[in-house]
């Protein structure tokens, strides 16, 4: 069964460094999402992406964040200058169409900012 | 502010019993409703989706939706120790009102099934 994949599974970085989290959505899907989950807290929406542009973003997704689909298969989340509070699990999800469609999540990347 | 509320638990039930998990949501524009299971350190795994008022059954799981009361629940029959996890309720507006389908999650209810 097709699945969403994410790399790396774990990332440790120093505060102020840039990180890129990578996702390969399910191949025929059209809508892509990033979520994050700080340890012990709820899963929070960051950004949705459709037709090669951001379609919706949350208040969390500030200028330090960017997303890109560089090659038609990968979907990346970049954090330009990481802060301690960016430490979290980051999940990618994708769906084929909006109406009544289940989002399947990748396994996540655990980001630790020191 | 669109909110999804769940009792954080822990909810403890003996093996073989029925576990009942509840969720309320504030956005009347919500169209689609999901229950995800999350084991510690893992990603959310879909258990059930429900879109219309009433009950939907899948094996040992039954989801119930009442849009008038803005309430969705999950029943797990014949609970097993392997069901021990955090259960996340999530809602979205699908393509209603310009929404791009992003999910709003509750904080989750931690379920513990005792052998």
PDB file of C-alpha atoms in Angstrom:
ATOM      1  CA  UNK A   1       0.000   0.000   0.000  1.00  0.00           C
ATOM      2  CA  UNK A   2       1.365   3.469  -0.873  1.00  0.00           C
ATOM      3  CA  UNK A   3       2.598   5.488   2.066  1.00  0.00           C
ATOM      4  CA  UNK A   4       4.026   8.857   2.924  1.00  0.00           C
ATOM      5  CA  UNK A   5       7.723   8.748   3.763  1.00  0.00           C
ATOM      6  CA  UNK A   6       9.820  11.284   5.635  1.00  0.00           C
ATOM      7  CA  UNK A   7      13.532  11.851   6.137  1.00  0.00           C
ATOM      8  CA  UNK A   8      15.425  12.111   8.336  1.00  0.00           C
ATOM      9  CA  UNK A   9      13.701  10.306  11.176  1.00  0.00           C
ATOM     10  CA  UNK A  10      15.703  12.322  13.696  1.00  0.00           C
ATOM     11  CA  UNK A  11      17.533  15.623  13.365  1.00  0.00           C
ATOM     12  CA  UNK A  12      19.597  17.401  15.998  1.00  0.00           C
ATOM     13  CA  UNK A  13      20.679  20.959  15.266  1.00  0.00           C
ATOM     14  CA  UNK A  14      22.053  24.003  16.974  1.00  0.00           C
ATOM     15  CA  UNK A  15      19.877  27.032  17.579  1.00  0.00           C
ATOM     16  CA  UNK A  16      20.092  29.432  14.657  1.00  0.00           C
ATOM     17  CA  UNK A  17      20.912  26.756  12.102  1.00  0.00           C
ATOM     18  CA  UNK A  18      18.794  25.995   9.062  1.00  0.00           C
ATOM     19  CA  UNK A  19      17.098  22.617   8.725  1.00  0.00           C
ATOM     20  CA  UNK A  20      15.267  21.007   5.843  1.00  0.00           C
ATOM     21  CA  UNK A  21      12.778  18.264   6.513  1.00  0.00           C
ATOM     22  CA  UNK A  22      11.850  16.076   3.588  1.00  0.00           C
ATOM     23  CA  UNK A  23       8.676  14.243   2.683  1.00  0.00           C
ATOM     24  CA  UNK A  24       7.654  12.077  -0.237  1.00  0.00           C
ATOM     25  CA  UNK A  25       3.844  12.173  -0.439  1.00  0.00           C
ATOM     26  CA  UNK A  26       1.769   9.399  -1.998  1.00  0.00           C
ATOM     27  CA  UNK A  27       2.459   9.629  -5.709  1.00  0.00           C
ATOM     28  CA  UNK A  28      -0.918  10.654  -7.170  1.00  0.00           C
ATOM     29  CA  UNK A  29      -1.897  12.942  -4.310  1.00  0.00           C
ATOM     30  CA  UNK A  30      -2.451  16.629  -4.944  1.00  0.00           C
ATOM     31  CA  UNK A  31      -2.717  18.268  -1.517  1.00  0.00           C
ATOM     32  CA  UNK A  32       0.153  18.283   0.947  1.00  0.00           C
ATOM     33  CA  UNK A  33       0.382  19.291   4.572  1.00  0.00           C
ATOM     34  CA  UNK A  34       2.876  19.833   7.354  1.00  0.00           C
ATOM     35  CA  UNK A  35       1.927  19.482  10.992  1.00  0.00           C
ATOM     36  CA  UNK A  36       3.983  19.613  14.139  1.00  0.00           C
ATOM     37  CA  UNK A  37       3.562  18.134  17.601  1.00  0.00           C
ATOM     38  CA  UNK A  38       5.528  19.500  20.512  1.00  0.00           C
ATOM     39  CA  UNK A  39       6.158  16.799  23.098  1.00  0.00           C
ATOM     40  CA  UNK A  40       3.057  16.231  25.204  1.00  0.00           C
ATOM     41  CA  UNK A  41       0.947  18.620  23.164  1.00  0.00           C
ATOM     42  CA  UNK A  42      -1.560  18.332  20.370  1.00  0.00           C
ATOM     43  CA  UNK A  43      -0.878  17.986  16.685  1.00  0.00           C
ATOM     44  CA  UNK A  44      -0.930  21.455  15.116  1.00  0.00           C
ATOM     45  CA  UNK A  45      -1.441  22.414  11.495  1.00  0.00           C
ATOM     46  CA  UNK A  46       1.379  24.409   9.906  1.00  0.00           C
ATOM     47  CA  UNK A  47       0.734  24.723   6.195  1.00  0.00           C
ATOM     48  CA  UNK A  48      -1.105  23.256   3.229  1.00  0.00           C
ATOM     49  CA  UNK A  49       0.225  23.208  -0.321  1.00  0.00           C
ATOM     50  CA  UNK A  50      -1.604  22.723  -3.602  1.00  0.00           C
ATOM     51  CA  UNK A  51      -0.768  23.377  -7.215  1.00  0.00           C
ATOM     52  CA  UNK A  52       2.762  24.443  -6.304  1.00  0.00           C
ATOM     53  CA  UNK A  53       1.778  27.119  -3.874  1.00  0.00           C
ATOM     54  CA  UNK A  54       0.790  27.571  -0.259  1.00  0.00           C
ATOM     55  CA  UNK A  55      -2.982  27.319   0.012  1.00  0.00           C
ATOM     56  CA  UNK A  56      -3.350  27.908   3.737  1.00  0.00           C
ATOM     57  CA  UNK A  57      -1.057  28.488   6.690  1.00  0.00           C
ATOM     58  CA  UNK A  58      -1.402  28.838  10.423  1.00  0.00           C
ATOM     59  CA  UNK A  59      -0.097  31.542  12.725  1.00  0.00           C
ATOM     60  CA  UNK A  60       2.786  29.232  13.604  1.00  0.00           C
ATOM     61  CA  UNK A  61       4.035  29.298  10.009  1.00  0.00           C
ATOM     62  CA  UNK A  62       5.913  32.594  10.138  1.00  0.00           C
ATOM     63  CA  UNK A  63       8.700  33.956   7.946  1.00  0.00           C
ATOM     64  CA  UNK A  64      11.178  31.455   9.366  1.00  0.00           C
ATOM     65  CA  UNK A  65       9.306  28.640   7.636  1.00  0.00           C
ATOM     66  CA  UNK A  66       9.044  27.848   3.958  1.00  0.00           C
ATOM     67  CA  UNK A  67       7.825  24.931   1.891  1.00  0.00           C
ATOM     68  CA  UNK A  68       8.690  23.769  -1.547  1.00  0.00           C
ATOM     69  CA  UNK A  69       8.027  20.939  -3.978  1.00  0.00           C
ATOM     70  CA  UNK A  70      11.303  21.057  -5.847  1.00  0.00           C
ATOM     71  CA  UNK A  71      11.050  18.072  -8.151  1.00  0.00           C
ATOM     72  CA  UNK A  72       7.485  16.808  -8.370  1.00  0.00           C
ATOM     73  CA  UNK A  73       7.972  14.110  -5.753  1.00  0.00           C
ATOM     74  CA  UNK A  74       9.613  15.652  -2.685  1.00  0.00           C
ATOM     75  CA  UNK A  75       7.852  18.132  -0.440  1.00  0.00           C
ATOM     76  CA  UNK A  76      10.150  19.999   1.928  1.00  0.00           C
ATOM     77  CA  UNK A  77       9.797  22.146   5.015  1.00  0.00           C
ATOM     78  CA  UNK A  78      12.640  24.547   5.705  1.00  0.00           C
ATOM     79  CA  UNK A  79      13.209  26.327   8.988  1.00  0.00           C
ATOM     80  CA  UNK A  80      15.696  29.108   8.339  1.00  0.00           C
ATOM     81  CA  UNK A  81      16.958  29.901  11.812  1.00  0.00           C
ATOM     82  CA  UNK A  82      15.857  27.322  14.329  1.00  0.00           C
ATOM     83  CA  UNK A  83      14.773  28.231  17.836  1.00  0.00           C
ATOM     84  CA  UNK A  84      14.616  26.018  20.904  1.00  0.00           C
ATOM     85  CA  UNK A  85      10.819  26.057  20.680  1.00  0.00           C
ATOM     86  CA  UNK A  86      10.961  24.505  17.202  1.00  0.00           C
ATOM     87  CA  UNK A  87      11.856  21.210  18.855  1.00  0.00           C
ATOM     88  CA  UNK A  88       8.972  18.907  17.958  1.00  0.00           C
ATOM     89  CA  UNK A  89       7.833  16.036  15.783  1.00  0.00           C
ATOM     90  CA  UNK A  90       7.039  17.213  12.278  1.00  0.00           C
ATOM     91  CA  UNK A  91       4.545  15.214  10.263  1.00  0.00           C
ATOM     92  CA  UNK A  92       3.821  15.377   6.570  1.00  0.00           C
ATOM     93  CA  UNK A  93       0.463  14.293   5.156  1.00  0.00           C
ATOM     94  CA  UNK A  94      -1.129  14.118   1.737  1.00  0.00           C
ATOM     95  CA  UNK A  95      -4.525  13.557   0.137  1.00  0.00           C
ATOM     96  CA  UNK A  96      -5.842  13.127  -3.379  1.00  0.00           C
ATOM     97  CA  UNK A  97      -8.838  15.450  -3.101  1.00  0.00           C
ATOM     98  CA  UNK A  98     -10.419  17.628  -0.442  1.00  0.00           C
ATOM     99  CA  UNK A  99     -13.918  16.304  -0.015  1.00  0.00           C
ATOM    100  CA  UNK A 100     -14.250  13.483   2.476  1.00  0.00           C
ATOM    101  CA  UNK A 101     -10.658  12.494   2.092  1.00  0.00           C
ATOM    102  CA  UNK A 102      -8.525  10.970   4.787  1.00  0.00           C
ATOM    103  CA  UNK A 103      -5.098  12.403   5.452  1.00  0.00           C
ATOM    104  CA  UNK A 104      -2.432   9.770   5.837  1.00  0.00           C
ATOM    105  CA  UNK A 105       0.558  10.794   7.873  1.00  0.00           C
ATOM    106  CA  UNK A 106       4.200  10.024   7.368  1.00  0.00           C
ATOM    107  CA  UNK A 107       6.242   8.586  10.234  1.00  0.00           C
ATOM    108  CA  UNK A 108       7.523  12.013  11.243  1.00  0.00           C
ATOM    109  CA  UNK A 109      10.834  13.719  11.828  1.00  0.00           C
ATOM    110  CA  UNK A 110      11.855  14.363  15.402  1.00  0.00           C
ATOM    111  CA  UNK A 111      13.665  17.693  15.483  1.00  0.00           C
ATOM    112  CA  UNK A 112      15.721  18.646  18.506  1.00  0.00           C
ATOM    113  CA  UNK A 113      17.144  22.162  18.671  1.00  0.00           C
ATOM    114  CA  UNK A 114      19.942  22.643  21.201  1.00  0.00           C
TER     115      UNK A 114
ATOM    116  CA  UNK B   1     -10.925  30.078  17.531  1.00  0.00           C
ATOM    117  CA  UNK B   2     -11.756  26.637  16.204  1.00  0.00           C
ATOM    118  CA  UNK B   3     -11.372  24.113  18.983  1.00  0.00           C
ATOM    119  CA  UNK B   4     -11.621  20.398  19.398  1.00  0.00           C
ATOM    120  CA  UNK B   5     -11.981  19.240  22.971  1.00  0.00           C
ATOM    121  CA  UNK B   6     -11.269  15.835  24.414  1.00  0.00           C
ATOM    122  CA  UNK B   7     -10.957  14.491  27.917  1.00  0.00           C
ATOM    123  CA  UNK B   8      -7.221  13.900  28.305  1.00  0.00           C
ATOM    124  CA  UNK B   9      -7.724  10.862  30.525  1.00  0.00           C
ATOM    125  CA  UNK B  10      -6.140   8.552  31.252  1.00  0.00           C
ATOM    126  CA  UNK B  11      -9.100   6.316  30.634  1.00  0.00           C
ATOM    127  CA  UNK B  12      -8.504   2.893  32.086  1.00  0.00           C
ATOM    128  CA  UNK B  13     -10.649  -0.105  31.136  1.00  0.00           C
ATOM    129  CA  UNK B  14     -10.213  -3.836  31.733  1.00  0.00           C
ATOM    130  CA  UNK B  15      -9.490  -6.134  28.826  1.00  0.00           C
ATOM    131  CA  UNK B  16     -12.676  -7.129  27.036  1.00  0.00           C
ATOM    132  CA  UNK B  17     -14.618  -4.064  28.146  1.00  0.00           C
ATOM    133  CA  UNK B  18     -16.017  -1.243  26.010  1.00  0.00           C
ATOM    134  CA  UNK B  19     -13.959   1.946  25.885  1.00  0.00           C
ATOM    135  CA  UNK B  20     -15.878   5.132  25.156  1.00  0.00           C
ATOM    136  CA  UNK B  21     -14.024   8.193  23.889  1.00  0.00           C
ATOM    137  CA  UNK B  22     -15.680  11.551  23.397  1.00  0.00           C
ATOM    138  CA  UNK B  23     -14.945  14.717  21.474  1.00  0.00           C
ATOM    139  CA  UNK B  24     -16.670  18.058  20.966  1.00  0.00           C
ATOM    140  CA  UNK B  25     -15.889  20.677  18.376  1.00  0.00           C
ATOM    141  CA  UNK B  26     -16.702  24.348  18.091  1.00  0.00           C
ATOM    142  CA  UNK B  27     -16.724  24.998  14.335  1.00  0.00           C
ATOM    143  CA  UNK B  28     -20.176  24.360  12.863  1.00  0.00           C
ATOM    144  CA  UNK B  29     -18.576  24.403   9.402  1.00  0.00           C
ATOM    145  CA  UNK B  30     -16.781  21.141  10.171  1.00  0.00           C
ATOM    146  CA  UNK B  31     -17.588  18.558   7.540  1.00  0.00           C
ATOM    147  CA  UNK B  32     -15.344  15.575   8.161  1.00  0.00           C
ATOM    148  CA  UNK B  33     -14.434  13.848  11.385  1.00  0.00           C
ATOM    149  CA  UNK B  34     -11.653  11.446  12.136  1.00  0.00           C
ATOM    150  CA  UNK B  35     -10.326   9.314  14.923  1.00  0.00           C
ATOM    151  CA  UNK B  36      -6.603   8.635  14.899  1.00  0.00           C
ATOM    152  CA  UNK B  37      -4.625   6.380  17.200  1.00  0.00           C
ATOM    153  CA  UNK B  38      -1.170   7.498  18.238  1.00  0.00           C
ATOM    154  CA  UNK B  39       1.365   5.364  20.014  1.00  0.00           C
ATOM    155  CA  UNK B  40       4.077   7.172  21.907  1.00  0.00           C
ATOM    156  CA  UNK B  41       6.661   8.660  19.554  1.00  0.00           C
ATOM    157  CA  UNK B  42       4.776   7.554  16.455  1.00  0.00           C
ATOM    158  CA  UNK B  43       2.629   9.301  13.873  1.00  0.00           C
ATOM    159  CA  UNK B  44      -1.180   9.370  13.977  1.00  0.00           C
ATOM    160  CA  UNK B  45      -2.778   6.299  12.424  1.00  0.00           C
ATOM    161  CA  UNK B  46      -6.319   6.533  11.072  1.00  0.00           C
ATOM    162  CA  UNK B  47      -8.905   4.428  12.889  1.00  0.00           C
ATOM    163  CA  UNK B  48     -12.207   5.777  11.594  1.00  0.00           C
ATOM    164  CA  UNK B  49     -13.647   8.553   9.504  1.00  0.00           C
ATOM    165  CA  UNK B  50     -17.252   9.717   9.637  1.00  0.00           C
ATOM    166  CA  UNK B  51     -19.045  12.353   7.611  1.00  0.00           C
ATOM    167  CA  UNK B  52     -22.775  11.929   8.293  1.00  0.00           C
ATOM    168  CA  UNK B  53     -24.856  11.937  11.437  1.00  0.00           C
ATOM    169  CA  UNK B  54     -25.324   8.552  13.026  1.00  0.00           C
ATOM    170  CA  UNK B  55     -23.160   5.534  13.621  1.00  0.00           C
ATOM    171  CA  UNK B  56     -20.451   3.955  11.543  1.00  0.00           C
ATOM    172  CA  UNK B  57     -19.055   0.566  12.460  1.00  0.00           C
ATOM    173  CA  UNK B  58     -15.774  -1.021  11.441  1.00  0.00           C
ATOM    174  CA  UNK B  59     -14.882  -4.199  13.265  1.00  0.00           C
ATOM    175  CA  UNK B  60     -14.555  -3.467  16.973  1.00  0.00           C
ATOM    176  CA  UNK B  61     -14.791   0.276  16.400  1.00  0.00           C
ATOM    177  CA  UNK B  62     -17.924   2.396  16.152  1.00  0.00           C
ATOM    178  CA  UNK B  63     -17.857   6.114  15.481  1.00  0.00           C
ATOM    179  CA  UNK B  64     -20.884   8.236  16.308  1.00  0.00           C
ATOM    180  CA  UNK B  65     -21.537  11.731  14.995  1.00  0.00           C
ATOM    181  CA  UNK B  66     -24.110  14.270  16.115  1.00  0.00           C
ATOM    182  CA  UNK B  67     -23.629  17.518  14.212  1.00  0.00           C
ATOM    183  CA  UNK B  68     -26.460  19.294  16.033  1.00  0.00           C
ATOM    184  CA  UNK B  69     -24.677  18.710  19.339  1.00  0.00           C
ATOM    185  CA  UNK B  70     -21.223  19.105  17.735  1.00  0.00           C
ATOM    186  CA  UNK B  71     -20.212  15.818  19.235  1.00  0.00           C
ATOM    187  CA  UNK B  72     -18.338  12.808  17.936  1.00  0.00           C
ATOM    188  CA  UNK B  73     -17.453   9.666  19.817  1.00  0.00           C
ATOM    189  CA  UNK B  74     -15.564   6.415  19.381  1.00  0.00           C
ATOM    190  CA  UNK B  75     -16.519   3.126  20.977  1.00  0.00           C
ATOM    191  CA  UNK B  76     -14.017   0.303  21.142  1.00  0.00           C
ATOM    192  CA  UNK B  77     -15.587  -3.048  21.894  1.00  0.00           C
ATOM    193  CA  UNK B  78     -13.696  -5.983  23.373  1.00  0.00           C
ATOM    194  CA  UNK B  79     -10.783  -3.716  24.265  1.00  0.00           C
ATOM    195  CA  UNK B  80      -7.340  -5.290  24.022  1.00  0.00           C
ATOM    196  CA  UNK B  81      -4.076  -4.267  25.704  1.00  0.00           C
ATOM    197  CA  UNK B  82      -2.792  -3.432  22.215  1.00  0.00           C
ATOM    198  CA  UNK B  83      -5.479  -0.720  22.024  1.00  0.00           C
ATOM    199  CA  UNK B  84      -3.587   1.174  24.730  1.00  0.00           C
ATOM    200  CA  UNK B  85      -2.615   4.433  23.037  1.00  0.00           C
ATOM    201  CA  UNK B  86      -3.655   8.059  22.742  1.00  0.00           C
ATOM    202  CA  UNK B  87      -6.756   8.584  20.617  1.00  0.00           C
ATOM    203  CA  UNK B  88      -6.909  11.825  18.677  1.00  0.00           C
ATOM    204  CA  UNK B  89     -10.103  13.393  17.435  1.00  0.00           C
ATOM    205  CA  UNK B  90      -9.664  15.572  14.345  1.00  0.00           C
ATOM    206  CA  UNK B  91     -12.049  17.620  12.265  1.00  0.00           C
ATOM    207  CA  UNK B  92     -11.829  19.577   9.058  1.00  0.00           C
ATOM    208  CA  UNK B  93     -13.967  21.789   6.908  1.00  0.00           C
ATOM    209  CA  UNK B  94     -13.017  19.821   3.781  1.00  0.00           C
ATOM    210  CA  UNK B  95     -13.728  22.147   0.855  1.00  0.00           C
ATOM    211  CA  UNK B  96     -16.304  24.203   2.738  1.00  0.00           C
ATOM    212  CA  UNK B  97     -15.786  27.955   2.956  1.00  0.00           C
ATOM    213  CA  UNK B  98     -12.467  27.921   1.114  1.00  0.00           C
ATOM    214  CA  UNK B  99     -10.808  25.559   3.543  1.00  0.00           C
ATOM    215  CA  UNK B 100      -7.912  23.559   2.160  1.00  0.00           C
ATOM    216  CA  UNK B 101      -8.658  20.583   4.338  1.00  0.00           C
ATOM    217  CA  UNK B 102      -6.299  21.137   7.206  1.00  0.00           C
ATOM    218  CA  UNK B 103      -7.111  19.076  10.270  1.00  0.00           C
ATOM    219  CA  UNK B 104      -7.809  20.543  13.683  1.00  0.00           C
ATOM    220  CA  UNK B 105      -6.842  18.080  16.388  1.00  0.00           C
ATOM    221  CA  UNK B 106      -7.868  17.640  19.971  1.00  0.00           C
ATOM    222  CA  UNK B 107      -5.212  16.975  22.597  1.00  0.00           C
ATOM    223  CA  UNK B 108      -6.114  13.314  22.682  1.00  0.00           C
ATOM    224  CA  UNK B 109      -7.401  10.852  25.246  1.00  0.00           C
ATOM    225  CA  UNK B 110      -4.926   8.377  26.655  1.00  0.00           C
ATOM    226  CA  UNK B 111      -6.475   4.919  26.858  1.00  0.00           C
ATOM    227  CA  UNK B 112      -5.041   2.164  29.001  1.00  0.00           C
ATOM    228  CA  UNK B 113      -6.445  -1.367  28.665  1.00  0.00           C
ATOM    229  CA  UNK B 114      -5.501  -3.534  31.627  1.00  0.00           C
ATOM    230  CA  UNK B 115      -5.030  -7.283  31.069  1.00  0.00           C
TER     231      UNK B 115
END
